[in-house]
Amino acid sequence: QKRTWKVYPSFLSRSRQIYTTHASGRASCYYPFRTCQQLRVDSVRDICDKAVSEVVLPPRDMAFFAGQEATGAYQLVHGTMVYNLSVESGITPNNTSSYVSQSSTISEAALWCEWHQVGDLEAVEECTLLLIANDPLLKCLCTDPEVRDVVRAYAGSYHRRLREAEPPFANWPTDLE
């Protein structure tokens, strides 16, 4: 029998982070921890308490700048943000800007490898983001022996694919891709 459990603390519930708890005491994680099909409920609580925080940005405030070392990934919960990629990045021949849609994951690479922001992320209006901090997340995930091997394999594969992503076979990676 399954029951729906909205993750503590409440801001995760507001962002529709829903987990299903099984009779076995494990939780199927749909997002943002999609690398692990099942985590113990106490592991999910640990992640929420130690690795996830809410960030509220006023209009025109920056979440990050190009060149800055990333400390985690973001998910836009509410508001409008714009991502700016400049010619100096070496990724694009022209300065580009794109709006970030709600529920988008930003800088996911920071969870699985050392990552420096490629562009700038700016709030157009007041925004709410979830920050998933990489070091605490990995510490929480690696406490479960069954999950640790999956996380290591996924991180290795993610890093390898990231290194291989270059023209003409793929676009250069950005904070949005």
mmCIF file of C-alpha atoms in Angstrom:
data_model
loop_
_atom_site.group_PDB
_atom_site.id
_atom_site.type_symbol
_atom_site.label_atom_id
_atom_site.label_comp_id
_atom_site.label_asym_id
_atom_site.label_seq_id
_atom_site.Cartn_x
_atom_site.Cartn_y
_atom_site.Cartn_z
ATOM 1 C CA GLN A 1 0.000 0.000 0.000
ATOM 2 C CA LYS A 2 1.268 3.477 -0.908
ATOM 3 C CA ARG A 3 0.577 6.816 0.706
ATOM 4 C CA THR A 4 1.632 10.268 -0.423
ATOM 5 C CA TRP A 5 3.940 12.132 1.929
ATOM 6 C CA LYS A 6 4.700 15.783 1.342
ATOM 7 C CA VAL A 7 8.294 16.385 2.264
ATOM 8 C CA TYR A 8 9.189 18.406 5.347
ATOM 9 C CA PRO A 9 9.839 21.381 5.538
ATOM 10 C CA SER A 10 6.782 23.081 4.147
ATOM 11 C CA PHE A 11 8.521 24.992 1.346
ATOM 12 C CA LEU A 12 9.168 21.696 -0.418
ATOM 13 C CA SER A 13 5.460 20.950 -0.257
ATOM 14 C CA ARG A 14 4.754 24.318 -1.826
ATOM 15 C CA SER A 15 7.050 23.450 -4.698
ATOM 16 C CA ARG A 16 5.229 20.165 -5.286
ATOM 17 C CA GLN A 17 8.118 17.939 -4.252
ATOM 18 C CA ILE A 18 6.111 14.786 -3.622
ATOM 19 C CA TYR A 19 7.409 11.434 -2.523
ATOM 20 C CA THR A 20 5.578 8.145 -2.260
ATOM 21 C CA THR A 21 6.230 6.095 0.847
ATOM 22 C CA HIS A 22 6.057 2.332 0.506
ATOM 23 C CA ALA A 23 5.252 -0.184 3.221
ATOM 24 C CA SER A 24 8.968 -1.066 3.196
ATOM 25 C CA GLY A 25 9.787 2.367 4.640
ATOM 26 C CA ARG A 26 11.447 3.581 1.449
ATOM 27 C CA ALA A 27 10.470 6.616 -0.586
ATOM 28 C CA SER A 28 10.389 6.891 -4.364
ATOM 29 C CA CYS A 29 11.852 10.256 -5.254
ATOM 30 C CA TYR A 30 10.465 11.911 -8.333
ATOM 31 C CA TYR A 31 12.407 15.162 -8.271
ATOM 32 C CA PRO A 32 14.997 16.622 -7.731
ATOM 33 C CA PHE A 33 16.758 13.423 -6.642
ATOM 34 C CA ARG A 34 15.852 11.402 -9.687
ATOM 35 C CA THR A 35 19.094 9.420 -9.714
ATOM 36 C CA CYS A 36 17.816 7.239 -6.891
ATOM 37 C CA GLN A 37 14.638 5.303 -7.418
ATOM 38 C CA GLN A 38 14.236 4.555 -3.743
ATOM 39 C CA LEU A 39 15.505 6.238 -0.600
ATOM 40 C CA ARG A 40 14.649 5.544 3.015
ATOM 41 C CA VAL A 41 12.166 8.063 4.374
ATOM 42 C CA ASP A 42 14.700 9.160 7.002
ATOM 43 C CA SER A 43 17.222 9.796 4.186
ATOM 44 C CA VAL A 44 14.718 12.048 2.399
ATOM 45 C CA ARG A 45 14.092 13.967 5.627
ATOM 46 C CA ASP A 46 17.847 14.265 6.125
ATOM 47 C CA ILE A 47 18.271 15.694 2.618
ATOM 48 C CA CYS A 48 15.498 18.224 3.197
ATOM 49 C CA ASP A 49 16.922 19.298 6.545
ATOM 50 C CA LYS A 50 20.595 19.452 5.544
ATOM 51 C CA ALA A 51 20.850 19.995 1.784
ATOM 52 C CA VAL A 52 17.799 21.964 0.641
ATOM 53 C CA SER A 53 17.106 25.597 1.450
ATOM 54 C CA GLU A 54 14.755 28.249 0.157
ATOM 55 C CA VAL A 55 16.195 31.374 -1.476
ATOM 56 C CA VAL A 56 14.049 34.458 -2.081
ATOM 57 C CA LEU A 57 15.482 37.049 -4.455
ATOM 58 C CA PRO A 58 14.097 40.564 -4.961
ATOM 59 C CA PRO A 59 13.809 41.967 -8.490
ATOM 60 C CA ARG A 60 17.158 42.611 -10.225
ATOM 61 C CA ASP A 61 19.089 40.521 -7.685
ATOM 62 C CA MET A 62 21.539 37.932 -8.987
ATOM 63 C CA ALA A 63 21.461 34.267 -7.992
ATOM 64 C CA PHE A 64 24.933 33.813 -9.488
ATOM 65 C CA PHE A 65 27.482 35.297 -11.878
ATOM 66 C CA ALA A 66 29.519 33.738 -14.689
ATOM 67 C CA GLY A 67 32.790 32.306 -13.422
ATOM 68 C CA GLN A 68 31.542 31.792 -9.878
ATOM 69 C CA GLU A 69 32.090 28.335 -8.385
ATOM 70 C CA ALA A 70 28.721 26.604 -8.037
ATOM 71 C CA THR A 71 27.794 25.211 -4.638
ATOM 72 C CA GLY A 72 24.630 23.456 -5.727
ATOM 73 C CA ALA A 73 21.705 23.322 -8.107
ATOM 74 C CA TYR A 74 18.615 25.513 -8.115
ATOM 75 C CA GLN A 75 14.999 24.926 -8.929
ATOM 76 C CA LEU A 76 12.809 27.916 -9.746
ATOM 77 C CA VAL A 77 9.635 27.605 -7.682
ATOM 78 C CA HIS A 78 8.016 30.981 -8.264
ATOM 79 C CA GLY A 79 8.756 34.135 -10.226
ATOM 80 C CA THR A 80 10.531 35.093 -13.422
ATOM 81 C CA MET A 81 14.265 34.862 -13.996
ATOM 82 C CA VAL A 82 16.498 35.546 -16.965
ATOM 83 C CA TYR A 83 19.705 33.694 -17.783
ATOM 84 C CA ASN A 84 22.352 35.733 -19.594
ATOM 85 C CA LEU A 85 25.171 34.130 -21.542
ATOM 86 C CA SER A 86 27.875 36.464 -22.829
ATOM 87 C CA VAL A 87 30.320 36.228 -25.706
ATOM 88 C CA GLU A 88 33.142 36.117 -23.121
ATOM 89 C CA SER A 89 31.946 32.653 -22.088
ATOM 90 C CA GLY A 90 33.292 31.271 -25.368
ATOM 91 C CA ILE A 91 30.076 29.289 -25.779
ATOM 92 C CA THR A 92 28.112 31.665 -27.950
ATOM 93 C CA PRO A 93 29.093 34.095 -30.728
ATOM 94 C CA ASN A 94 26.461 36.599 -29.505
ATOM 95 C CA ASN A 95 25.209 37.702 -26.115
ATOM 96 C CA THR A 96 22.031 35.735 -25.403
ATOM 97 C CA SER A 97 19.301 35.960 -22.801
ATOM 98 C CA SER A 98 16.587 33.440 -22.077
ATOM 99 C CA TYR A 99 13.787 33.273 -19.569
ATOM 100 C CA VAL A 100 13.894 30.408 -17.106
ATOM 101 C CA SER A 101 10.638 28.510 -16.759
ATOM 102 C CA GLN A 102 9.257 27.495 -13.391
ATOM 103 C CA SER A 103 10.328 24.069 -12.148
ATOM 104 C CA SER A 104 13.491 24.316 -14.256
ATOM 105 C CA THR A 105 16.655 22.852 -12.806
ATOM 106 C CA ILE A 106 19.575 25.257 -12.970
ATOM 107 C CA SER A 107 23.229 24.180 -12.613
ATOM 108 C CA GLU A 108 22.470 20.496 -12.095
ATOM 109 C CA ALA A 109 26.089 19.767 -13.012
ATOM 110 C CA ALA A 110 27.125 21.246 -9.656
ATOM 111 C CA LEU A 111 25.555 18.259 -7.895
ATOM 112 C CA TRP A 112 27.739 15.736 -9.699
ATOM 113 C CA CYS A 113 31.054 17.469 -10.418
ATOM 114 C CA GLU A 114 33.036 20.651 -9.861
ATOM 115 C CA TRP A 115 31.189 23.326 -11.829
ATOM 116 C CA HIS A 116 31.683 27.031 -12.435
ATOM 117 C CA GLN A 117 28.692 29.082 -13.533
ATOM 118 C CA VAL A 118 28.816 29.815 -17.252
ATOM 119 C CA GLY A 119 26.270 32.654 -17.298
ATOM 120 C CA ASP A 120 24.455 35.080 -14.991
ATOM 121 C CA LEU A 121 21.065 34.329 -13.415
ATOM 122 C CA GLU A 122 18.962 37.386 -12.549
ATOM 123 C CA ALA A 123 15.552 37.791 -10.942
ATOM 124 C CA VAL A 124 13.144 39.809 -13.108
ATOM 125 C CA GLU A 125 10.563 39.884 -10.327
ATOM 126 C CA GLU A 126 10.617 38.483 -6.804
ATOM 127 C CA CYS A 127 11.608 34.836 -7.120
ATOM 128 C CA THR A 128 11.648 31.808 -4.896
ATOM 129 C CA LEU A 129 14.264 29.152 -5.592
ATOM 130 C CA LEU A 130 15.203 25.926 -3.934
ATOM 131 C CA LEU A 131 18.949 25.583 -3.484
ATOM 132 C CA ILE A 132 20.131 21.994 -3.324
ATOM 133 C CA ALA A 133 23.626 22.208 -1.829
ATOM 134 C CA ASN A 134 26.012 19.691 -3.390
ATOM 135 C CA ASP A 135 28.215 18.704 -0.413
ATOM 136 C CA PRO A 136 25.392 18.087 2.090
ATOM 137 C CA LEU A 137 23.353 16.280 -0.583
ATOM 138 C CA LEU A 138 26.170 13.872 -1.401
ATOM 139 C CA LYS A 139 26.869 13.247 2.289
ATOM 140 C CA CYS A 140 23.196 12.375 2.833
ATOM 141 C CA LEU A 141 22.988 10.167 -0.245
ATOM 142 C CA CYS A 142 26.200 8.316 0.515
ATOM 143 C CA THR A 143 25.111 7.240 4.001
ATOM 144 C CA ASP A 144 22.844 4.610 2.456
ATOM 145 C CA PRO A 145 25.104 1.800 1.147
ATOM 146 C CA GLU A 146 22.577 0.757 -1.503
ATOM 147 C CA VAL A 147 22.307 4.293 -2.837
ATOM 148 C CA ARG A 148 26.005 5.202 -2.597
ATOM 149 C CA ASP A 149 27.032 2.941 -5.501
ATOM 150 C CA VAL A 150 24.230 4.273 -7.703
ATOM 151 C CA VAL A 151 25.192 7.868 -6.889
ATOM 152 C CA ARG A 152 28.870 7.232 -7.639
ATOM 153 C CA ALA A 153 28.069 5.537 -10.950
ATOM 154 C CA TYR A 154 25.635 8.290 -11.954
ATOM 155 C CA ALA A 155 28.079 11.078 -11.007
ATOM 156 C CA GLY A 156 30.867 9.390 -12.976
ATOM 157 C CA SER A 157 28.656 8.940 -16.009
ATOM 158 C CA TYR A 158 27.316 12.512 -15.764
ATOM 159 C CA HIS A 159 30.846 13.920 -15.541
ATOM 160 C CA ARG A 160 32.033 11.833 -18.497
ATOM 161 C CA ARG A 161 29.109 12.983 -20.670
ATOM 162 C CA LEU A 162 29.665 16.578 -19.611
ATOM 163 C CA ARG A 163 33.317 16.423 -20.721
ATOM 164 C CA GLU A 164 32.281 14.928 -24.065
ATOM 165 C CA ALA A 165 29.701 17.652 -24.776
ATOM 166 C CA GLU A 166 31.324 19.906 -27.352
ATOM 167 C CA PRO A 167 30.636 20.998 -30.918
ATOM 168 C CA PRO A 168 30.092 19.690 -33.513
ATOM 169 C CA PHE A 169 28.528 16.683 -31.760
ATOM 170 C CA ALA A 170 26.772 18.581 -28.961
ATOM 171 C CA ASN A 171 26.311 22.108 -27.678
ATOM 172 C CA TRP A 172 28.678 23.371 -25.010
ATOM 173 C CA PRO A 173 27.052 22.798 -21.597
ATOM 174 C CA THR A 174 25.492 25.771 -19.824
ATOM 175 C CA ASP A 175 23.851 26.239 -16.448
ATOM 176 C CA LEU A 176 20.480 25.502 -18.075
ATOM 177 C CA GLU A 177 21.428 22.382 -20.063
#
